[in-house]
mmCIF file of C-alpha atoms and ligand atoms in Angstrom:
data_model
loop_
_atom_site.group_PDB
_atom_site.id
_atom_site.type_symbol
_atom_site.label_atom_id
_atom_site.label_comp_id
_atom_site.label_asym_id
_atom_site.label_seq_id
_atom_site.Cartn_x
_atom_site.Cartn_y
_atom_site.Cartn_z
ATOM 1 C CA UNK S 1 123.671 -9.100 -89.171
ATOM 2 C CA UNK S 2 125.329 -9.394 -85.518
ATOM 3 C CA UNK S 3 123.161 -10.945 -83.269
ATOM 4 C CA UNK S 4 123.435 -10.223 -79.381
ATOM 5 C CA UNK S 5 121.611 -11.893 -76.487
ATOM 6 C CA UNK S 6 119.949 -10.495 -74.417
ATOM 7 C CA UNK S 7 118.871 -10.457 -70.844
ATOM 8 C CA UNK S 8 116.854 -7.983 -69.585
ATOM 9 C CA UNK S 9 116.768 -8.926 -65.818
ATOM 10 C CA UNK S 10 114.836 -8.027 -63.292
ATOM 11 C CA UNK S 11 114.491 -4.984 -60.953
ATOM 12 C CA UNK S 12 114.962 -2.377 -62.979
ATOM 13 C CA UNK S 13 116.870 -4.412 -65.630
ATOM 14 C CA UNK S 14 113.781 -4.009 -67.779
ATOM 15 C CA UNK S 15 113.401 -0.131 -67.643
ATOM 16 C CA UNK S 16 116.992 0.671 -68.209
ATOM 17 C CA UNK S 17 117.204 -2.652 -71.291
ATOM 18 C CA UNK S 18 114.032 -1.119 -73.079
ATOM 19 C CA UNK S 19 115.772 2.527 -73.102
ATOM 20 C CA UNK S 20 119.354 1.367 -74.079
ATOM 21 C CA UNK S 21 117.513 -0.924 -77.267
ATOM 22 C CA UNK S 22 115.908 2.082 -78.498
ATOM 23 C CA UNK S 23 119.434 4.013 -78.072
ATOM 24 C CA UNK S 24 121.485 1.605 -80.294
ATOM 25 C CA UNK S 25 117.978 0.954 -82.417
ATOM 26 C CA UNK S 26 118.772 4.752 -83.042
ATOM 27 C CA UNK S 27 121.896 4.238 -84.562
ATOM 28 C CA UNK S 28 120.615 1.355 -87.427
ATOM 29 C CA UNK S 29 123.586 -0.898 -87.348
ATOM 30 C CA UNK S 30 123.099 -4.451 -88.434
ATOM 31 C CA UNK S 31 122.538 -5.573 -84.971
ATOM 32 C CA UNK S 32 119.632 -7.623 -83.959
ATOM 33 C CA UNK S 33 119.509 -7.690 -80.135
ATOM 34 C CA UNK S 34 117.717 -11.863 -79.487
ATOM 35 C CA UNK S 35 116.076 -11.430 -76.047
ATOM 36 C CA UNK S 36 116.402 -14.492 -73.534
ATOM 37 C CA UNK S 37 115.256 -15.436 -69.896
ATOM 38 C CA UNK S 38 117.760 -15.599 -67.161
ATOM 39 C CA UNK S 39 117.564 -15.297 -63.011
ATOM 40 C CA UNK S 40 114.498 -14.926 -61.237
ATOM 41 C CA UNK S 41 112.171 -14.364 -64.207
ATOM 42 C CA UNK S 42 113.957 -17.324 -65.666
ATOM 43 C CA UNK S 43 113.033 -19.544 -62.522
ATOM 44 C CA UNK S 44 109.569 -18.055 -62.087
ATOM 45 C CA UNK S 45 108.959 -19.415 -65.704
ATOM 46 C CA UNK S 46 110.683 -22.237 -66.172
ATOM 47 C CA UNK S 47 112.322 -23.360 -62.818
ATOM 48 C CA UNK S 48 115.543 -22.873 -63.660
ATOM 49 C CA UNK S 49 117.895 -20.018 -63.336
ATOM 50 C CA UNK S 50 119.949 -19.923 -66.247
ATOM 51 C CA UNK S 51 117.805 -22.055 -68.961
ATOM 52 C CA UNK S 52 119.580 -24.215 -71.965
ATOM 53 C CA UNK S 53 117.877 -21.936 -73.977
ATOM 54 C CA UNK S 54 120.045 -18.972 -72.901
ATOM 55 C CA UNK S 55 123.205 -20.137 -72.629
ATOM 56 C CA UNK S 56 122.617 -22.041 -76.069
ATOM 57 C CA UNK S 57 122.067 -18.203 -77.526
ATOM 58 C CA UNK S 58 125.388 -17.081 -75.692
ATOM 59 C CA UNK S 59 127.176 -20.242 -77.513
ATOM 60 C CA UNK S 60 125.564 -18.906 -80.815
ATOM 61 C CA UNK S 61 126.224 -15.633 -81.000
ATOM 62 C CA UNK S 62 129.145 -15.230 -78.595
ATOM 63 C CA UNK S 63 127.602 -11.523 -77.144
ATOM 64 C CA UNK S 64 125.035 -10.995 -74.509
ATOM 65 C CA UNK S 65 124.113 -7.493 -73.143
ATOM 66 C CA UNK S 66 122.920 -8.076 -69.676
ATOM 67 C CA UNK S 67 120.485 -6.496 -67.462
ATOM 68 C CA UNK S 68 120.804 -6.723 -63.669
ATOM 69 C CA UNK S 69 119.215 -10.022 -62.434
ATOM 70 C CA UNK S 70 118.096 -11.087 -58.953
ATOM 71 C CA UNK S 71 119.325 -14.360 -57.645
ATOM 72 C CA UNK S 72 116.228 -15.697 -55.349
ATOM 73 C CA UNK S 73 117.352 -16.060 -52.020
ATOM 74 C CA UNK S 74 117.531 -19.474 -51.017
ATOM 75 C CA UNK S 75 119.776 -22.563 -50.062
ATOM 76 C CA UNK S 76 121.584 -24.278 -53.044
ATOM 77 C CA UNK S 77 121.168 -20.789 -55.184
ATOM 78 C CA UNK S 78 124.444 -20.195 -57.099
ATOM 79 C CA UNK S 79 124.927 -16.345 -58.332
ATOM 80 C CA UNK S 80 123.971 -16.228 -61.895
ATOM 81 C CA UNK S 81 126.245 -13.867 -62.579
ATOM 82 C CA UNK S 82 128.965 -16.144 -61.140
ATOM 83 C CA UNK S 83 127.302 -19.310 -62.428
ATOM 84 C CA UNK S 84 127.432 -17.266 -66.108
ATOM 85 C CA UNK S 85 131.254 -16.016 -65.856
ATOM 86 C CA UNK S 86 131.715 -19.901 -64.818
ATOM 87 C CA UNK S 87 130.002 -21.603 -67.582
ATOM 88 C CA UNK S 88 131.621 -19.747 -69.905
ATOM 89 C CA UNK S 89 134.846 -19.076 -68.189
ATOM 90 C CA UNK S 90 135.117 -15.373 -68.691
ATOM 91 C CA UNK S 91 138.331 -14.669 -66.849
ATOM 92 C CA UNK S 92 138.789 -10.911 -67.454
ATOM 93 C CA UNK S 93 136.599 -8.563 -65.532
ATOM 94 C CA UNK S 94 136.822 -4.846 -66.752
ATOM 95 C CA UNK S 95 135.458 -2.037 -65.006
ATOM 96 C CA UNK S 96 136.280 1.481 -66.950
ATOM 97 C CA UNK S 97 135.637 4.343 -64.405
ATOM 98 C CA UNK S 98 135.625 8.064 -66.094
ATOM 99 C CA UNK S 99 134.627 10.838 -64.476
ATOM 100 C CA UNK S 100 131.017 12.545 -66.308
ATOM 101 C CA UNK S 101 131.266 16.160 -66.846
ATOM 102 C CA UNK S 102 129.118 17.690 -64.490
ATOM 103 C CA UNK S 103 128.043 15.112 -62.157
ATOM 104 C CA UNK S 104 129.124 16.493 -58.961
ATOM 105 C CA UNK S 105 132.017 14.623 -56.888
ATOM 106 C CA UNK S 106 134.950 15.494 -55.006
ATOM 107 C CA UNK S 107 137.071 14.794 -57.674
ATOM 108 C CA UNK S 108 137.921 15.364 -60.990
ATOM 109 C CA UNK S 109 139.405 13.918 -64.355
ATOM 110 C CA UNK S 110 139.645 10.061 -62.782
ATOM 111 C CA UNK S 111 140.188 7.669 -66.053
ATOM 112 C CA UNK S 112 140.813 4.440 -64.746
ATOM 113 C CA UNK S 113 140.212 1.076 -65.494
ATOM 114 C CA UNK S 114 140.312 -1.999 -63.261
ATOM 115 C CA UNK S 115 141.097 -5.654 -64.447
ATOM 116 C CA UNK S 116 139.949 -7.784 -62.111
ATOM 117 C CA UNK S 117 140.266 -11.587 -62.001
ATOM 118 C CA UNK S 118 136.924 -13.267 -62.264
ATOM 119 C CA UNK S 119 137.244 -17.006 -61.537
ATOM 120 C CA UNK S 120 139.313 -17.768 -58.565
ATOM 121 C CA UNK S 121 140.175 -16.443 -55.456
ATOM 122 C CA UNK S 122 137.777 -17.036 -52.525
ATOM 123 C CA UNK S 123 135.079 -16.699 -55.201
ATOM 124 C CA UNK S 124 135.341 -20.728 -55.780
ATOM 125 C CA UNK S 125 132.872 -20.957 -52.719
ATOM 126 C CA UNK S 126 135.028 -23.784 -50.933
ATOM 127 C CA UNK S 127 134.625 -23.462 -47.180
ATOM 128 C CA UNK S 128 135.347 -25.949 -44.674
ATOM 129 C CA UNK S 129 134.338 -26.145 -41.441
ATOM 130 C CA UNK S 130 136.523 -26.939 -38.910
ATOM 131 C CA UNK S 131 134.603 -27.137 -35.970
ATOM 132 C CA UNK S 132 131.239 -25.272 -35.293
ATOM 133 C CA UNK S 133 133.611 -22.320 -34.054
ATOM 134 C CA UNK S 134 136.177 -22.355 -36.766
ATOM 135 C CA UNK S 135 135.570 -22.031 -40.477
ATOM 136 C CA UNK S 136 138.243 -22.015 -43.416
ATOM 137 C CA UNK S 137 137.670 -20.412 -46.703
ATOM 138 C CA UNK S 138 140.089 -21.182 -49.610
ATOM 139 C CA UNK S 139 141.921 -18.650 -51.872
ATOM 140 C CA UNK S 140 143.156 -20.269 -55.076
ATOM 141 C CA UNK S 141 145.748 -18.252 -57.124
ATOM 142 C CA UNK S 142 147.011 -19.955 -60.088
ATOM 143 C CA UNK S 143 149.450 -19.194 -62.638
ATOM 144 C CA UNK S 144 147.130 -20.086 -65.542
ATOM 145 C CA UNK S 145 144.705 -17.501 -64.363
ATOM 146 C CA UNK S 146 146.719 -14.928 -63.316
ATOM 147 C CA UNK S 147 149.035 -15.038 -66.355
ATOM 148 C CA UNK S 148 146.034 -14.457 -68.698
ATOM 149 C CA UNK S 149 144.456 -11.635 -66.885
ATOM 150 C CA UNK S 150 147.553 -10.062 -66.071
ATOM 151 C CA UNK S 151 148.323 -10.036 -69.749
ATOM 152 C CA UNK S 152 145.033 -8.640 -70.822
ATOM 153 C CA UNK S 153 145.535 -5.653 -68.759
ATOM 154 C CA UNK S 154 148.502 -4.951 -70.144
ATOM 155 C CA UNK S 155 147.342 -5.574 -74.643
ATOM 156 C CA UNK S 156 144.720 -3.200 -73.555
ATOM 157 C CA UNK S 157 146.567 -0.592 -72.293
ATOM 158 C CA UNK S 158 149.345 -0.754 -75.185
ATOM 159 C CA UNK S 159 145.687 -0.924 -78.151
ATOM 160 C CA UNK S 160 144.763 2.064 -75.623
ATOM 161 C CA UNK S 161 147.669 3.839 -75.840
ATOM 162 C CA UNK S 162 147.613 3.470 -71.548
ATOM 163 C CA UNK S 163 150.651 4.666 -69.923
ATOM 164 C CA UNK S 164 150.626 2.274 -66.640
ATOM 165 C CA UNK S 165 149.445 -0.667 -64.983
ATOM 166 C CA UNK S 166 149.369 -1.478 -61.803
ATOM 167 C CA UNK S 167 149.357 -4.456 -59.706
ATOM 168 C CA UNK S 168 147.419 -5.035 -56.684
ATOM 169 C CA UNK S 169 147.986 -7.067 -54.368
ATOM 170 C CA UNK S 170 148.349 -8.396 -50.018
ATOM 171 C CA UNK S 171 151.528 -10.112 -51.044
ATOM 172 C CA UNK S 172 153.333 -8.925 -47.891
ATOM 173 C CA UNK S 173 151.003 -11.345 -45.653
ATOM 174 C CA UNK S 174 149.579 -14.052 -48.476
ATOM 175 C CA UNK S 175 153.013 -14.298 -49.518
ATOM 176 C CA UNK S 176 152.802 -17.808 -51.201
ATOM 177 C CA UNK S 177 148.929 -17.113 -53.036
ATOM 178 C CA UNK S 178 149.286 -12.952 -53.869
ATOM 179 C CA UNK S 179 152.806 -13.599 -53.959
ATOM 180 C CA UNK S 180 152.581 -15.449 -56.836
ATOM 181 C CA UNK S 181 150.091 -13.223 -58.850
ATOM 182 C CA UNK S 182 152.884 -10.675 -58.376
ATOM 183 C CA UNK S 183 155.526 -12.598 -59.553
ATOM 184 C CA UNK S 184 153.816 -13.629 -62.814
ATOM 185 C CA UNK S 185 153.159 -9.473 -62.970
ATOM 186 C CA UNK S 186 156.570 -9.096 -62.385
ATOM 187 C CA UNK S 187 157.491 -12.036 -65.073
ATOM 188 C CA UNK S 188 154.923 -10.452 -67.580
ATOM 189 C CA UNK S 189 155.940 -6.834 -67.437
ATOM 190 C CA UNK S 190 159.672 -7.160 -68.511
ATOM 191 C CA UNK S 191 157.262 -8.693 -72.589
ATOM 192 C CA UNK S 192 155.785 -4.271 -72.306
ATOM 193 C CA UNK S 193 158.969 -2.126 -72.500
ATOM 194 C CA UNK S 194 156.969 0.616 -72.976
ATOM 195 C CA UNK S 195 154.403 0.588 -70.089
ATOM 196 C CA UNK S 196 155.252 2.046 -66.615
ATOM 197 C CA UNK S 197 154.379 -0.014 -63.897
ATOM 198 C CA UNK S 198 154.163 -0.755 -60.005
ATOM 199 C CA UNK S 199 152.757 -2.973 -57.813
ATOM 200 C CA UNK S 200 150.501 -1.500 -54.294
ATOM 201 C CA UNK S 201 149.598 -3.292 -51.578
ATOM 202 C CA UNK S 202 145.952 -3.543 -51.262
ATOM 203 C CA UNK S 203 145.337 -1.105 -48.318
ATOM 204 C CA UNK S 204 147.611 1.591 -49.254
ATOM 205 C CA UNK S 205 146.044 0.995 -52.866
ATOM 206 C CA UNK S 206 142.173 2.625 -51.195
ATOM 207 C CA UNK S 207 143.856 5.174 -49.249
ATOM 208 C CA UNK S 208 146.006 6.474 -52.535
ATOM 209 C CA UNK S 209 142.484 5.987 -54.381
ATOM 210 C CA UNK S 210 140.630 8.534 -52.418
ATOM 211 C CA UNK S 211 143.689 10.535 -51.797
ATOM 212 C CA UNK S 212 144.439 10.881 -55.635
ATOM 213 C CA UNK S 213 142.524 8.756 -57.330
ATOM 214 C CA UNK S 214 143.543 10.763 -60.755
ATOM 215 C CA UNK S 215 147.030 9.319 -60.567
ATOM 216 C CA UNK S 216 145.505 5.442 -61.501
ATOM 217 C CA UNK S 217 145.836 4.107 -65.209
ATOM 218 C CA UNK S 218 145.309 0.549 -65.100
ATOM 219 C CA UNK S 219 144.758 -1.601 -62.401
ATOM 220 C CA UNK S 220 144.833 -5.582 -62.238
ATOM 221 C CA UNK S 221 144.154 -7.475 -59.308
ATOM 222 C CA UNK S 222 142.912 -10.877 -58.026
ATOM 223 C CA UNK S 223 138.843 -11.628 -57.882
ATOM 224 C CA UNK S 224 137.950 -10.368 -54.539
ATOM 225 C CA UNK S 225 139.978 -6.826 -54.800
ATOM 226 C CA UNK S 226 138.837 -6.373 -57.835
ATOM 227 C CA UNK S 227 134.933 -6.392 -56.449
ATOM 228 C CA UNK S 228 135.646 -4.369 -53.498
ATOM 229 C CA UNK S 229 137.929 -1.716 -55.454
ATOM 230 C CA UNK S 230 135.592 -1.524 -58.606
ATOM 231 C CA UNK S 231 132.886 -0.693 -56.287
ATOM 232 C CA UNK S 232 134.931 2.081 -54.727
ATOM 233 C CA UNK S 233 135.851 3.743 -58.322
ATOM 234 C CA UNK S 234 132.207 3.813 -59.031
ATOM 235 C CA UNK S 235 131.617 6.017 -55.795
ATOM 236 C CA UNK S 236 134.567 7.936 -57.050
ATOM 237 C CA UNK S 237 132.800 8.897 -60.366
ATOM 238 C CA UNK S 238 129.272 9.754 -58.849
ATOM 239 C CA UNK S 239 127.939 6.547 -57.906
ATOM 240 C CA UNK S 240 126.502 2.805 -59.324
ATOM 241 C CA UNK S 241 124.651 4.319 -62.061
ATOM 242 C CA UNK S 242 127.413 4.970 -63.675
ATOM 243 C CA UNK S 243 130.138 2.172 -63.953
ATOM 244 C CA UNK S 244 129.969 -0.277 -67.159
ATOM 245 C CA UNK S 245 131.676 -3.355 -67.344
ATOM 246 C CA UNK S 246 132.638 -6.292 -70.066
ATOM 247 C CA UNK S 247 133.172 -10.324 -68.800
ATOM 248 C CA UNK S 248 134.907 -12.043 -71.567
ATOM 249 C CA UNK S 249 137.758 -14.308 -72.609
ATOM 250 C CA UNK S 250 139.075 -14.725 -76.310
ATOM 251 C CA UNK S 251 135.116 -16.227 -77.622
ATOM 252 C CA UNK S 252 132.825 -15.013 -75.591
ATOM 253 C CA UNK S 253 131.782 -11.366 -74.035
ATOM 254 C CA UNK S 254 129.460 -10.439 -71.619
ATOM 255 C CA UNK S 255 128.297 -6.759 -71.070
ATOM 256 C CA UNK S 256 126.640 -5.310 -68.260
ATOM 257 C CA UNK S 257 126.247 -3.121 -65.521
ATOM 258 C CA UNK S 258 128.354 -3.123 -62.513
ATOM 259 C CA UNK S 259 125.101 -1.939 -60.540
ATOM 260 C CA UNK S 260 122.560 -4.668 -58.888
ATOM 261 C CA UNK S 261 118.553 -5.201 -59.721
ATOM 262 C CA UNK S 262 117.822 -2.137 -57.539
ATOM 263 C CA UNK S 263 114.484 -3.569 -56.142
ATOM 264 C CA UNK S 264 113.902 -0.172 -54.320
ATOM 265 C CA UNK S 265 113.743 1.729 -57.224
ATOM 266 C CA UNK S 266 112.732 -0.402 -59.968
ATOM 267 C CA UNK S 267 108.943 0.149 -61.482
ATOM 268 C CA UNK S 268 109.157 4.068 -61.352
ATOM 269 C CA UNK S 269 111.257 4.230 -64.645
ATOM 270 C CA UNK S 270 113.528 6.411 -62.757
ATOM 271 C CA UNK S 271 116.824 4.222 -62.380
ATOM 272 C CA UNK S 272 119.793 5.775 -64.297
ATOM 273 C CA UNK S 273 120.519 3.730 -67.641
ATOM 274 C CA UNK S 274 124.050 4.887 -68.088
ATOM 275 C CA UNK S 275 125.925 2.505 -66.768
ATOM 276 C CA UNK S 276 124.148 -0.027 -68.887
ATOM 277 C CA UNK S 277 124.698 2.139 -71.786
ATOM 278 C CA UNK S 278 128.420 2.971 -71.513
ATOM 279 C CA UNK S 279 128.241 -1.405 -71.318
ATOM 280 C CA UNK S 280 126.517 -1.319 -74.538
ATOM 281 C CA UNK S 281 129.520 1.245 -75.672
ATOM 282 C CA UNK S 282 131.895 -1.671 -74.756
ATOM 283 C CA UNK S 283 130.179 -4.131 -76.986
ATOM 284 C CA UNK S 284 130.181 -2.169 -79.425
ATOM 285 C CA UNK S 285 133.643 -1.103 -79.304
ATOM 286 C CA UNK S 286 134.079 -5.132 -79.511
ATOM 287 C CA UNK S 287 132.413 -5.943 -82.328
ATOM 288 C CA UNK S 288 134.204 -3.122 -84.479
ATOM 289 C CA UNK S 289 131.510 -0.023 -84.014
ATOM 290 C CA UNK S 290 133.760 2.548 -81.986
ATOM 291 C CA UNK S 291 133.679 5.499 -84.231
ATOM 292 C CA UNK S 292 129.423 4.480 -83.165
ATOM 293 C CA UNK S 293 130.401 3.733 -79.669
ATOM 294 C CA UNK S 294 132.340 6.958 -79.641
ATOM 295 C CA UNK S 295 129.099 9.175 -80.913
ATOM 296 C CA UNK S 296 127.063 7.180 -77.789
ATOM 297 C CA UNK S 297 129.663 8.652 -75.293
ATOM 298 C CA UNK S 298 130.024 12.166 -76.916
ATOM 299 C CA UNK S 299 125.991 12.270 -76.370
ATOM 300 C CA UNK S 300 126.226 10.907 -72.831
ATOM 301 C CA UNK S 301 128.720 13.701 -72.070
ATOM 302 C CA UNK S 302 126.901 16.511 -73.975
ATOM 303 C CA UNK S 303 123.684 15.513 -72.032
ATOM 304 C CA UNK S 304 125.642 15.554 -68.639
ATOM 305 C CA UNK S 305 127.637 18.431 -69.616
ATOM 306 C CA UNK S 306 125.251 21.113 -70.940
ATOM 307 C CA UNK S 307 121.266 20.143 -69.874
ATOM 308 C CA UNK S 308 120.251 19.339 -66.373
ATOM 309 C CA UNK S 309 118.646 16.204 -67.672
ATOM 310 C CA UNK S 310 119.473 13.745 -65.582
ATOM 311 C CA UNK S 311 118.089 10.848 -63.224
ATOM 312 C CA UNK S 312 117.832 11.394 -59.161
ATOM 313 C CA UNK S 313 120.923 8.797 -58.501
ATOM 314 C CA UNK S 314 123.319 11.972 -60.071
ATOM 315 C CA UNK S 315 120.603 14.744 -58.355
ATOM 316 C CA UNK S 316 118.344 15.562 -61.520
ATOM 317 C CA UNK S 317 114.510 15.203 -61.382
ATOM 318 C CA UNK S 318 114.202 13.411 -65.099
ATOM 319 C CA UNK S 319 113.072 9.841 -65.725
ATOM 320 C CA UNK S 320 114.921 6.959 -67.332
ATOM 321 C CA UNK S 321 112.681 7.756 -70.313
ATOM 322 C CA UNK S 322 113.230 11.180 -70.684
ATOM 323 C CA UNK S 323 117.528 10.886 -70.547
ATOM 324 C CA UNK S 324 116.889 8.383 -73.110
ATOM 325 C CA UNK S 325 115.215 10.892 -75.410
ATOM 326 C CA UNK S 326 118.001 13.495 -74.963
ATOM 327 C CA UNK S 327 120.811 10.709 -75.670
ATOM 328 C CA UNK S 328 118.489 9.831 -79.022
ATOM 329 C CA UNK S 329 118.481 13.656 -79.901
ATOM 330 C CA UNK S 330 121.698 14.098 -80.311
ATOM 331 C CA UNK S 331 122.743 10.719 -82.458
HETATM 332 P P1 ATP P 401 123.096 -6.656 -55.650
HETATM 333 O O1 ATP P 401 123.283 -7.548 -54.476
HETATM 334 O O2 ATP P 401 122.324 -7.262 -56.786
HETATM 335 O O3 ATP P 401 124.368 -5.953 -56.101
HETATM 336 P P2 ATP P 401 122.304 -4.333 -54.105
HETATM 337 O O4 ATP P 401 120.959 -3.959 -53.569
HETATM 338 O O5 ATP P 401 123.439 -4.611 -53.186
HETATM 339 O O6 ATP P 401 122.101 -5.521 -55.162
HETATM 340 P P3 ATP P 401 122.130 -2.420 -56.161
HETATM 341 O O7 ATP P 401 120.933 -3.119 -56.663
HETATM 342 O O8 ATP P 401 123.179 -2.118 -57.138
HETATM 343 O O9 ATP P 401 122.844 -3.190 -55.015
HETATM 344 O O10 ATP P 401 121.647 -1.095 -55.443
HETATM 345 C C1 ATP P 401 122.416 -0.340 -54.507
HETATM 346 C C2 ATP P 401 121.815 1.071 -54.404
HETATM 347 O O11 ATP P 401 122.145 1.806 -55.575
HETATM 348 C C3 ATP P 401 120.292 1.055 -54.310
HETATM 349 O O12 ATP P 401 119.843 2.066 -53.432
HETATM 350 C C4 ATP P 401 119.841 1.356 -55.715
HETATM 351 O O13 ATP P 401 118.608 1.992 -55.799
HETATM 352 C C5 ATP P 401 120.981 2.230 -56.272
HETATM 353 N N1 ATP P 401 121.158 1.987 -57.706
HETATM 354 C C6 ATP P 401 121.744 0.922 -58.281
HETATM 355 N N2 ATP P 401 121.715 1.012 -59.608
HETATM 356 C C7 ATP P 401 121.090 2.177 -59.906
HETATM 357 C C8 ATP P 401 120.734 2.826 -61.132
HETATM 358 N N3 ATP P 401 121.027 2.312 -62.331
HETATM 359 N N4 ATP P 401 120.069 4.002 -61.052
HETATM 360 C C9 ATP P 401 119.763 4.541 -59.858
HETATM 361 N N5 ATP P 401 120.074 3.983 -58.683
HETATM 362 C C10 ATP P 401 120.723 2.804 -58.688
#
């Protein structure tokens, strides 16, 4: 039996968690979902954002599918999704964006996926200030970092049978920090013969993604690029709702949702679980279930494709229950 943590947030974490457990319930594989406390129901109960009791169950069983979570506001409040991808240094950040048949955007056929960096970078919080006008904010680049993510976008796109990657990157102005991530790409591509690459600057990078966003494969890119352009492939694909994601390193994986706790929406069991399903997909293509995973996304397509059941994110009038039902009907 695989046992996976699991968090089912706040917001509308626990709308879209209960529909996605009843989706992979459907499927009766051997995996027993072990449900744990983290964020603001975590602090509410027990004072403390991420409890020993969680991570202990990450340690354990090495899988957590995550809900969205609220961090209270407050001073001294670490993200927990940053205080998560810390503790258990969870380097690679992959975002998948693939267009859904029938979900109406300007554009068509976009398969991408973006590798983005998820432990350095301005993301290590350290700001100085200088003088009550003047404030400096660190960007840390290593090689250890970069090597490893750079190289895990490029094993998955040779086990994916991808055709490019693509590094991105402000190299022309940060020339010592980006410069170096580029080198190490430019070190690590000559070990993948057989994978076309090139290397964008990050500005051109948006304006080629909206121009013709079809033409990305892979893309790999330091922390802060890699949130900003991941958010931006969402809106290319219709939206949040949609865009999946998997934090891991060689041990440990953590699935979830690239989407926030929603507060506005959450309560009316109307939020769109697909985003946290297609995460679900992920973890199960990681623990050896894709011909399973694959069914999953065949439903999620035929239910996009061919009924007009759908939540009011994507312009459909059906609640999160009711998709649900229509994903379960077809598995
Ligand atoms: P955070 O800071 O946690 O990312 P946020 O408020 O910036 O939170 P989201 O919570 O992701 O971002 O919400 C942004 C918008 O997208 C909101 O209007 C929300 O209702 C909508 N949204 C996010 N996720 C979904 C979803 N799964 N289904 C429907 N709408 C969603």
């Amino acid at each position: 039996m695989q046992k996976v943590t699991l968090f089912e947030g706040d917001g509308i974490g626990p709308e879209i968690t209960r529909e996605v457990v009843r989706i992979i319930d459907a499927l009766q594989l051997p995996i027993e979902f072990e449900p744990y406390d983290i964020g603001k129901t975590a602090f509410e109960n027990c004072g403390e954002l991420i409890p020993q009791a969680s991570l202990n169950s990450i340690k354990r069983n090495k899988i957590a599918l995550k809900a969205p979570v609220t961090t209270p506001i407050g001073h001294g409040f670490r993200s927990v999704n940053v205080g998560l991808r810390l503790a258990f240094d969870l380097f690679a950040n992959i975002r998948p964006a693939k267009s859904i048949p029938n979900v109406k955007t300007r554009y068509e056929d976009i398969d991408l996926v973006v590798f983005r960096e998820n432990t350095e970078d301005l993301y290590i919080g350290l700001e100085e200030e200088i003088d009550e006008n003047t404030i400096h904010a660190i960007k840390k680049i290593t090689r250890h970092a970069s090597e490893r993510i750079i190289r895990a976008a490029f094993d998955y796109a040779v086990k994916n049978n991808r055709k490019k990657v693509t590094c991105v990157h402000k190299a022309n102005i940060l020339k010592k920090s980006d410069g170096l991530f580029l080198k190490i790409f430019n070190e690590i591509k000559e070990e993948y013969p057989t994978i076309e690459t090139n290397d964008l600057i990050v500005d051109n990078t948006c304006m080629q993604l909206v121009m013709n966003p079809e033409k990305f494969d892979i893309m790999v890119m330091p922390n802060l690029y890699g949130d900003i352009l991941s958010d931006l492939t969402s809106g290319l694909i219709g939206g949040l709702g949609l865009l999946p994601s998997a934090n891991l390193n060689e041990e440990y994986a953590i699935f979830e949702a690239v989407h926030g706790s929603a507060p506005d929406i959450a309560g009316q069991n109307i939020a769109n679980p697909t985003a946290l399903l297609l995460s679900a997909c992920m973890m199960l293509d990681h623990i050896g279930y894709t011909t399973e995973a694959n069914k999953v996304r065949h439903a999620i397509e035929d239910v996009y494709q061919n009924t007009t059941i759908r939540t009011k994110d994507v312009k459909g009038t059906a609640s999160t229950t009711e998709f649900a039902n229509e994903i379960i009907a077809r598995l």
